[in-house]
C-alpha cells in the first residue's frame, strides 16, 4: 500500500489556499499557533511544507487555472466524509467561491469562476447508495443523519465531474462490510455517471488517510518518515480502527476499477507522513487548513488538466 514516491520540502510561504479562512479548523490551529507565539509581534507565519513527487512534475493550481480547466463542464460534486468537506473548503478558498447553500455538517454548495462553475459537497461517510431504511435521500433535510446524504441520478445529472471517498469511519461488520458497500457504490456511481454524461464524465476516487496518535504534540513539527507515521497510526484510539484503512484502500481501488474510467487521487502516499498539522488535542484525523490537504487540490487539478488535454488531442 505504501506508495511514497517523493518528499516534503519546507516552503517559505503558503502558496495554497491562503490564511485561516475556513471554519472547521481555524479555531484549533490558528489559536494554538498564536498562543505559542504570544507576545511576539508580528506573529510569524505557520510552518508550511509542500509535497514534491519524484516521478513527475505537478502544475501548481490557482483560481484562473482551475476555472480554465473546468470551463464548459456542468459542475463538480464531492461525495464523502468530513475530510472530503475539508477538501472542498480548501478548493473554495483557492477559487474565492461564494456559498449559496449550507446545511451544517451535511452539505455545501458554492458558485465560482464568475458564476460559471457550481461545486458541492454532499456528506456520506460510507458512500451508501441504498435507499432501504432511510426516509429520504435529500441532503437538505435537517434531521437526516450526517452520514446519509446520498447521491442519486437527480443529483448526479447536475455534475459531470464527481470525486468520491469513503473509509475513515468504522462501520458495523468491519472491513468485510466496507468492501461490500463500496463495491455496490462503485457499480452504482460508475453506471450512473456513464449513463448521464457519457464520455464527458470524470470520476475521481480519493483513497483514505488514517489519523495519527500523539498528534497534539506534533502539530507544528513537520512531516515524519514512513515507519514513524505507521507507528503513530497504531497509537491512535483503537475504537477508530485506523489500522484497517490500508485494507479499505485496497478494496476501494479494486471496486472502482481503473478500466471502468475512474482516476485515483492518491492522497494517502504524501499525507500518511503528515502526523503534524492535525486540528486539535482530541482530533488526530482532520487537518489544519491550509495544510496537507492543499496538495489534494493540486492533485485534483492535475487530474482534470490531464483529462482535458487528452480529450482535446
XYZ file of N, CA and C in Angstrom, residues 27-202:
528
model
N -10.124 27.640 14.436
C -10.064 27.906 15.868
C -8.965 27.085 16.535
N -8.955 25.763 16.281
C -7.963 24.919 16.929
C -6.548 25.224 16.497
N -6.322 25.380 15.208
C -4.977 25.562 14.677
C -4.477 26.981 14.876
N -5.251 27.942 14.434
C -4.814 29.324 14.496
C -4.636 29.820 15.916
N -5.563 29.479 16.811
C -5.464 29.958 18.185
C -4.266 29.347 18.899
N -3.993 28.073 18.638
C -2.849 27.465 19.312
C -1.542 28.077 18.826
N -1.427 28.320 17.520
C -0.210 28.931 16.990
C -0.011 30.324 17.589
N -1.094 31.082 17.664
C -0.993 32.421 18.240
C -0.607 32.355 19.713
N -1.165 31.369 20.437
C -0.846 31.238 21.858
C 0.617 30.879 22.072
N 1.153 30.037 21.187
C 2.551 29.641 21.326
C 3.499 30.793 21.016
N 2.985 31.818 20.350
C 3.827 32.962 20.000
C 3.292 34.247 20.633
N 2.629 34.070 21.770
C 2.083 35.228 22.475
C 3.207 36.193 22.852
N 2.979 37.441 22.601
C 3.973 38.455 22.909
C 4.882 38.797 21.750
N 4.882 37.948 20.710
C 5.697 38.236 19.533
C 4.905 39.130 18.582
N 5.564 40.082 18.019
C 4.892 40.999 17.099
C 5.822 41.298 15.925
N 5.459 40.902 14.719
C 4.221 40.173 14.408
C 4.369 38.680 14.704
N 3.233 37.976 14.778
C 3.271 36.522 14.927
C 3.828 35.929 13.640
N 4.835 35.072 13.718
C 5.418 34.516 12.493
C 4.427 33.626 11.761
N 4.607 33.450 10.455
C 3.719 32.544 9.717
C 3.916 31.108 10.165
N 2.858 30.341 10.089
C 2.962 28.926 10.438
C 3.891 28.218 9.469
N 4.611 27.200 9.944
C 5.455 26.425 9.024
C 4.598 25.725 7.978
N 5.114 25.611 6.786
C 4.340 25.069 5.663
C 5.249 24.175 4.826
N 4.763 22.977 4.524
C 5.527 22.020 3.724
C 4.750 21.659 2.464
N 5.474 21.481 1.376
C 4.860 21.082 0.110
C 5.433 19.738 -0.322
N 4.570 18.915 -0.904
C 4.976 17.602 -1.394
C 5.613 17.738 -2.769
N 6.760 17.100 -2.924
C 7.485 17.129 -4.191
C 7.613 15.699 -4.706
N 6.769 15.291 -5.660
C 6.851 13.919 -6.176
C 8.144 13.692 -6.931
N 8.646 12.455 -6.865
C 9.927 12.153 -7.505
C 9.772 11.731 -8.956
N 8.593 11.272 -9.341
C 8.438 10.684 -10.674
C 7.831 11.632 -11.701
N 7.353 12.788 -11.271
C 6.691 13.683 -12.216
C 6.731 15.106 -11.674
N 6.309 16.017 -12.510
C 6.193 17.413 -12.088
C 4.724 17.799 -12.102
N 4.254 18.337 -11.014
C 2.862 18.745 -10.914
C 2.724 20.238 -11.163
N 1.681 20.595 -11.911
C 1.367 22.003 -12.126
C 0.741 22.583 -10.857
N 1.191 23.756 -10.461
C 0.551 24.440 -9.339
C -0.844 24.905 -9.768
N -1.702 25.119 -8.795
C -3.074 25.495 -9.099
C -3.361 26.888 -8.552
N -4.156 27.629 -9.279
C -4.690 28.890 -8.786
C -6.099 29.047 -9.349
N -6.746 30.133 -9.014
C -8.136 30.329 -9.424
C -8.290 30.315 -10.941
N -7.452 31.052 -11.640
C -7.587 31.156 -13.094
C -7.375 29.805 -13.764
N -6.374 29.063 -13.309
C -6.082 27.763 -13.916
C -7.227 26.787 -13.700
N -7.750 26.740 -12.471
C -8.817 25.787 -12.192
C -10.074 26.145 -12.968
N -10.396 27.415 -13.043
C -11.574 27.829 -13.806
C -11.412 27.483 -15.281
N -10.201 27.617 -15.784
C -9.948 27.313 -17.192
C -10.157 25.828 -17.471
N -9.676 24.973 -16.568
C -9.772 23.540 -16.808
C -11.214 23.046 -16.653
N -12.043 23.777 -15.905
C -13.440 23.384 -15.719
C -14.387 24.100 -16.676
N -13.872 24.949 -17.521
C -14.727 25.724 -18.429
C -15.535 24.791 -19.330
N -16.832 25.029 -19.395
C -17.702 24.220 -20.232
C -18.234 22.969 -19.563
N -17.765 22.667 -18.356
C -18.263 21.488 -17.650
C -19.460 21.880 -16.781
N -20.299 20.869 -16.458
C -21.534 21.149 -15.734
C -21.287 21.536 -14.282
N -20.403 20.828 -13.615
C -20.178 21.110 -12.204
C -19.331 20.033 -11.575
N -18.933 20.281 -10.326
C -18.035 19.390 -9.598
C -18.674 19.041 -8.262
N -18.880 17.746 -8.043
C -19.503 17.261 -6.816
C -18.510 16.423 -6.021
N -18.367 16.749 -4.735
C -17.589 15.947 -3.795
C -18.578 15.144 -2.955
N -18.453 13.832 -2.938
C -19.310 12.988 -2.107
C -18.419 12.176 -1.177
N -18.582 12.386 0.114
C -17.740 11.670 1.065
C -17.867 12.256 2.458
N -16.875 11.951 3.289
C -16.949 12.295 4.705
C -16.450 13.712 4.975
N -16.187 14.001 6.252
C -15.808 15.360 6.636
C -14.437 15.755 6.108
N -13.541 14.801 5.855
C -12.270 15.137 5.221
C -12.487 15.583 3.779
N -13.472 14.998 3.126
C -13.863 15.480 1.806
C -14.415 16.894 1.924
N -15.117 17.161 3.027
C -15.566 18.522 3.295
C -14.404 19.482 3.465
N -13.324 19.017 4.103
C -12.134 19.865 4.225
C -11.502 20.125 2.858
N -11.604 19.157 1.975
C -11.037 19.348 0.639
C -11.798 20.421 -0.128
N -13.131 20.402 -0.048
C -13.877 21.448 -0.752
C -13.695 22.794 -0.049
N -13.489 22.794 1.261
C -13.148 24.042 1.946
C -11.876 24.646 1.360
N -10.901 23.791 1.109
C -9.627 24.251 0.559
C -9.805 24.773 -0.860
N -10.547 24.022 -1.678
C -10.757 24.439 -3.059
C -11.553 25.730 -3.135
N -12.559 25.871 -2.313
C -13.371 27.095 -2.394
C -12.549 28.310 -1.973
N -11.541 28.104 -1.102
C -10.654 29.217 -0.761
C -9.786 29.594 -1.951
N -9.279 28.587 -2.673
C -8.484 28.847 -3.872
C -9.312 29.607 -4.899
N -10.576 29.204 -5.053
C -11.443 29.782 -6.080
C -12.175 31.039 -5.609
N -12.019 31.386 -4.345
C -12.777 32.519 -3.789
C -14.269 32.351 -4.088
N -14.741 31.134 -3.847
C -16.111 30.779 -4.195
C -17.110 31.379 -3.206
N -18.335 31.539 -3.674
C -19.424 32.083 -2.865
C -20.374 30.963 -2.478
N -20.628 30.807 -1.174
C -21.535 29.748 -0.738
C -22.978 30.174 -0.952
N -23.743 29.293 -1.593
C -25.139 29.609 -1.889
C -26.107 28.689 -1.158
N -25.602 27.588 -0.592
C -26.465 26.693 0.178
C -25.614 26.002 1.232
N -26.184 25.850 2.442
C -25.429 25.247 3.535
C -26.374 24.512 4.463
N -26.085 23.254 4.729
C -26.739 22.503 5.791
C -25.621 22.016 6.697
N -25.596 22.462 7.920
C -24.465 22.245 8.821
C -24.049 20.782 8.878
N -22.773 20.542 8.627
C -22.140 19.224 8.689
C -22.608 18.259 7.609
N -23.476 18.697 6.683
C -24.072 17.764 5.736
C -23.833 18.124 4.285
N -23.927 19.395 3.941
C -23.745 19.756 2.541
C -23.396 21.229 2.413
N -22.681 21.533 1.350
C -22.389 22.906 0.968
C -22.422 22.996 -0.549
N -22.926 24.107 -1.061
C -22.884 24.378 -2.494
C -22.336 25.783 -2.702
N -21.446 25.905 -3.696
C -20.784 27.171 -3.987
C -20.883 27.473 -5.475
N -20.764 28.745 -5.796
C -20.532 29.148 -7.177
C -19.154 29.791 -7.249
N -18.496 29.596 -8.384
C -17.150 30.129 -8.578
C -16.962 30.449 -10.051
N -15.799 30.963 -10.379
C -15.447 31.249 -11.775
C -16.476 32.177 -12.424
N -16.746 33.286 -11.753
C -17.714 34.271 -12.252
C -19.091 33.664 -12.461
N -19.452 32.733 -11.589
C -20.764 32.118 -11.645
C -20.903 30.988 -12.636
N -19.821 30.631 -13.331
C -19.900 29.593 -14.357
C -19.709 28.184 -13.807
N -19.206 28.051 -12.576
C -18.944 26.735 -12.003
C -19.713 26.566 -10.703
N -20.407 25.429 -10.588
C -21.042 25.035 -9.338
C -20.249 23.888 -8.736
N -19.917 24.001 -7.462
C -19.262 22.889 -6.785
C -19.967 22.633 -5.465
N -20.127 21.352 -5.131
C -20.883 20.967 -3.942
C -20.180 19.850 -3.197
N -20.452 19.789 -1.911
C -20.065 18.661 -1.064
C -21.319 18.072 -0.455
N -21.531 16.777 -0.669
C -22.611 16.034 -0.030
C -21.962 15.031 0.920
N -22.303 15.110 2.191
C -21.675 14.208 3.152
C -22.317 12.830 3.112
N -21.470 11.827 2.926
C -21.898 10.435 3.002
C -20.687 9.629 3.450
N -20.623 9.323 4.731
C -19.428 8.703 5.300
C -19.106 7.341 4.712
N -20.095 6.656 4.175
C -19.888 5.287 3.697
C -20.168 5.128 2.209
N -20.429 6.207 1.508
C -20.868 6.134 0.108
C -22.032 5.173 -0.039
N -22.948 5.259 0.895
C -24.109 4.381 0.862
C -25.059 4.862 -0.224
N -25.281 4.039 -1.224
C -26.170 4.405 -2.327
C -27.523 3.709 -2.235
N -27.766 3.009 -1.112
C -29.039 2.301 -0.957
C -30.099 3.224 -0.368
N -31.317 3.052 -0.790
C -32.425 3.822 -0.225
C -33.069 3.083 0.944
N -32.908 1.764 1.002
C -33.569 0.963 2.028
C -33.215 1.463 3.428
N -34.227 1.651 4.247
C -34.002 2.016 5.632
C -33.891 3.505 5.881
N -33.896 4.304 4.833
C -33.785 5.748 5.001
C -35.082 6.405 4.537
N -35.531 7.380 5.280
C -36.774 8.056 4.936
C -36.620 8.967 3.731
N -35.432 9.502 3.527
C -35.245 10.475 2.454
C -33.808 10.491 1.988
N -33.582 10.647 0.694
C -32.220 10.821 0.209
C -31.835 12.287 0.064
N -32.670 13.185 0.582
C -32.445 14.612 0.354
C -31.480 15.170 1.401
N -30.349 15.697 0.934
C -29.356 16.252 1.847
C -29.867 17.484 2.569
N -30.874 18.147 2.002
C -31.365 19.389 2.593
C -32.178 19.163 3.865
N -32.605 17.911 4.118
C -33.436 17.653 5.285
C -32.617 17.822 6.566
N -33.055 18.654 7.506
C -32.247 18.940 8.690
C -32.119 17.773 9.657
N -33.033 16.796 9.599
C -32.993 15.726 10.581
C -32.343 14.452 10.049
N -31.806 14.492 8.850
C -31.173 13.308 8.296
C -29.797 13.128 8.932
N -29.382 11.883 9.110
C -28.069 11.617 9.689
C -26.979 12.258 8.846
N -25.919 12.736 9.499
C -24.857 13.406 8.753
C -24.108 12.445 7.847
N -24.278 11.148 8.043
C -23.550 10.201 7.205
C -24.390 9.664 6.061
N -25.622 10.150 5.895
C -26.534 9.546 4.936
C -27.013 10.524 3.871
N -26.159 11.429 3.472
C -26.502 12.390 2.428
C -26.179 11.740 1.086
N -27.186 11.155 0.456
C -26.933 10.245 -0.654
C -27.039 10.922 -2.012
N -26.372 10.340 -2.977
C -26.358 10.901 -4.325
C -27.021 9.933 -5.294
N -28.037 10.427 -5.987
C -28.739 9.647 -6.992
C -28.729 10.398 -8.312
N -29.373 9.833 -9.306
C -29.319 10.401 -10.648
C -29.767 11.858 -10.691
N -30.779 12.201 -9.901
C -31.275 13.575 -9.927
C -30.185 14.559 -9.525
N -29.321 14.128 -8.627
C -28.189 14.965 -8.230
C -27.060 14.855 -9.228
N -26.698 13.633 -9.583
C -25.549 13.412 -10.460
C -25.741 14.031 -11.836
N -26.981 14.201 -12.265
C -27.211 14.794 -13.584
C -26.712 16.232 -13.650
N -26.584 16.879 -12.491
C -26.136 18.271 -12.454
C -24.615 18.407 -12.434
N -23.917 17.282 -12.251
C -22.461 17.325 -12.087
C -21.815 16.265 -12.973
N -21.013 16.697 -13.933
C -20.333 15.724 -14.781
C -18.931 15.400 -14.276
N -18.557 15.991 -13.143
C -17.274 15.701 -12.512
C -17.552 15.324 -11.063
N -17.153 14.113 -10.681
C -17.502 13.565 -9.370
C -16.249 13.068 -8.671
N -16.039 13.513 -7.437
C -14.959 12.996 -6.601
C -15.572 12.314 -5.396
N -15.179 11.064 -5.153
C -15.772 10.295 -4.062
C -14.691 9.735 -3.148
N -15.099 9.453 -1.914
C -14.232 8.799 -0.942
C -15.080 8.217 0.169
N -14.611 7.115 0.741
C -15.153 6.576 1.984
C -14.081 5.686 2.593
N -14.030 5.639 3.923
C -13.064 4.754 4.558
C -12.589 5.195 5.924
N -12.709 6.460 6.261
C -12.170 6.937 7.535
C -13.014 6.505 8.727
N -14.290 6.225 8.491
C -15.189 5.896 9.592
C -15.399 4.391 9.685
N -15.346 3.883 10.894
C -15.619 2.461 11.085
C -17.115 2.208 10.911
N -17.454 0.954 10.635
C -18.859 0.606 10.487
C -19.086 -0.806 10.978
N -20.322 -1.120 11.288
C -20.655 -2.464 11.727
C -20.275 -3.463 10.642
N -19.655 -4.549 11.041
C -19.231 -5.550 10.071
C -17.801 -5.384 9.616
N -17.167 -4.283 10.021
C -15.747 -4.101 9.763
C -15.386 -3.980 8.298
N -14.188 -4.439 7.977
C -13.645 -4.290 6.629
C -14.484 -5.057 5.613
N -15.006 -6.211 6.009
C -15.825 -7.001 5.078
C -17.076 -6.230 4.661
N -17.736 -5.597 5.627
C -18.924 -4.801 5.310
C -18.558 -3.609 4.437
N -17.416 -3.008 4.718
C -16.954 -1.891 3.892
C -16.762 -2.342 2.452
N -16.122 -3.495 2.266
C -15.876 -3.992 0.918
C -17.153 -4.209 0.138
N -18.169 -4.759 0.801
C -19.447 -4.999 0.138
C -20.125 -3.689 -0.239
N -20.122 -2.728 0.682
C -20.793 -1.458 0.414
C -20.071 -0.664 -0.666
N -18.741 -0.684 -0.647
C -18.001 0.112 -1.615
C -18.120 -0.495 -3.007
N -18.265 -1.809 -3.082
C -18.471 -2.457 -4.379
C -19.820 -2.039 -4.965
N -20.854 -2.020 -4.122
C -22.171 -1.581 -4.577
C -22.140 -0.121 -5.016
N -21.466 0.714 -4.237
C -21.369 2.135 -4.579
C -20.640 2.330 -5.897
N -19.560 1.590 -6.097
C -18.786 1.726 -7.331
C -19.620 1.370 -8.547
N -20.351 0.278 -8.456
C -21.186 -0.145 -9.579
C -22.263 0.896 -9.869
N -22.903 1.402 -8.819
C -23.988 2.364 -8.992
C -23.487 3.695 -9.547
N -22.438 4.243 -8.935
C -21.961 5.565 -9.332
C -21.307 5.541 -10.706
N -20.549 4.489 -10.985
C -19.905 4.384 -12.295
C -20.947 4.293 -13.402
N -21.962 3.438 -13.190
C -23.009 3.278 -14.199
C -23.796 4.574 -14.386
N -24.115 5.248 -13.291
C -24.892 6.487 -13.388
C -24.123 7.570 -14.127
N -22.848 7.746 -13.794
C -22.060 8.788 -14.453
C -21.920 8.506 -15.945
N -21.721 7.251 -16.292
C -21.582 6.900 -17.711
C -22.903 7.119 -18.444
N -24.015 6.738 -17.818
C -25.317 6.885 -18.462
C -25.706 8.354 -18.603
N -25.418 9.144 -17.601
C -25.846 10.544 -17.596
C -24.951 11.459 -18.417
N -23.648 11.143 -18.459
C -22.707 12.091 -19.057
C -21.824 11.494 -20.146
N -21.942 10.198 -20.385
C -21.173 9.579 -21.460
C -19.681 9.799 -21.311
N -19.032 10.118 -22.420
C -17.577 10.302 -22.413
C -17.142 11.569 -21.683
N -18.086 12.442 -21.381
C -17.739 13.672 -20.666
C -17.580 13.456 -19.165
N -18.036 12.320 -18.676
C -17.983 12.053 -17.239
C -16.541 11.925 -16.759
N -16.263 12.532 -15.620
C -14.980 12.360 -14.940
C -15.280 11.870 -13.525
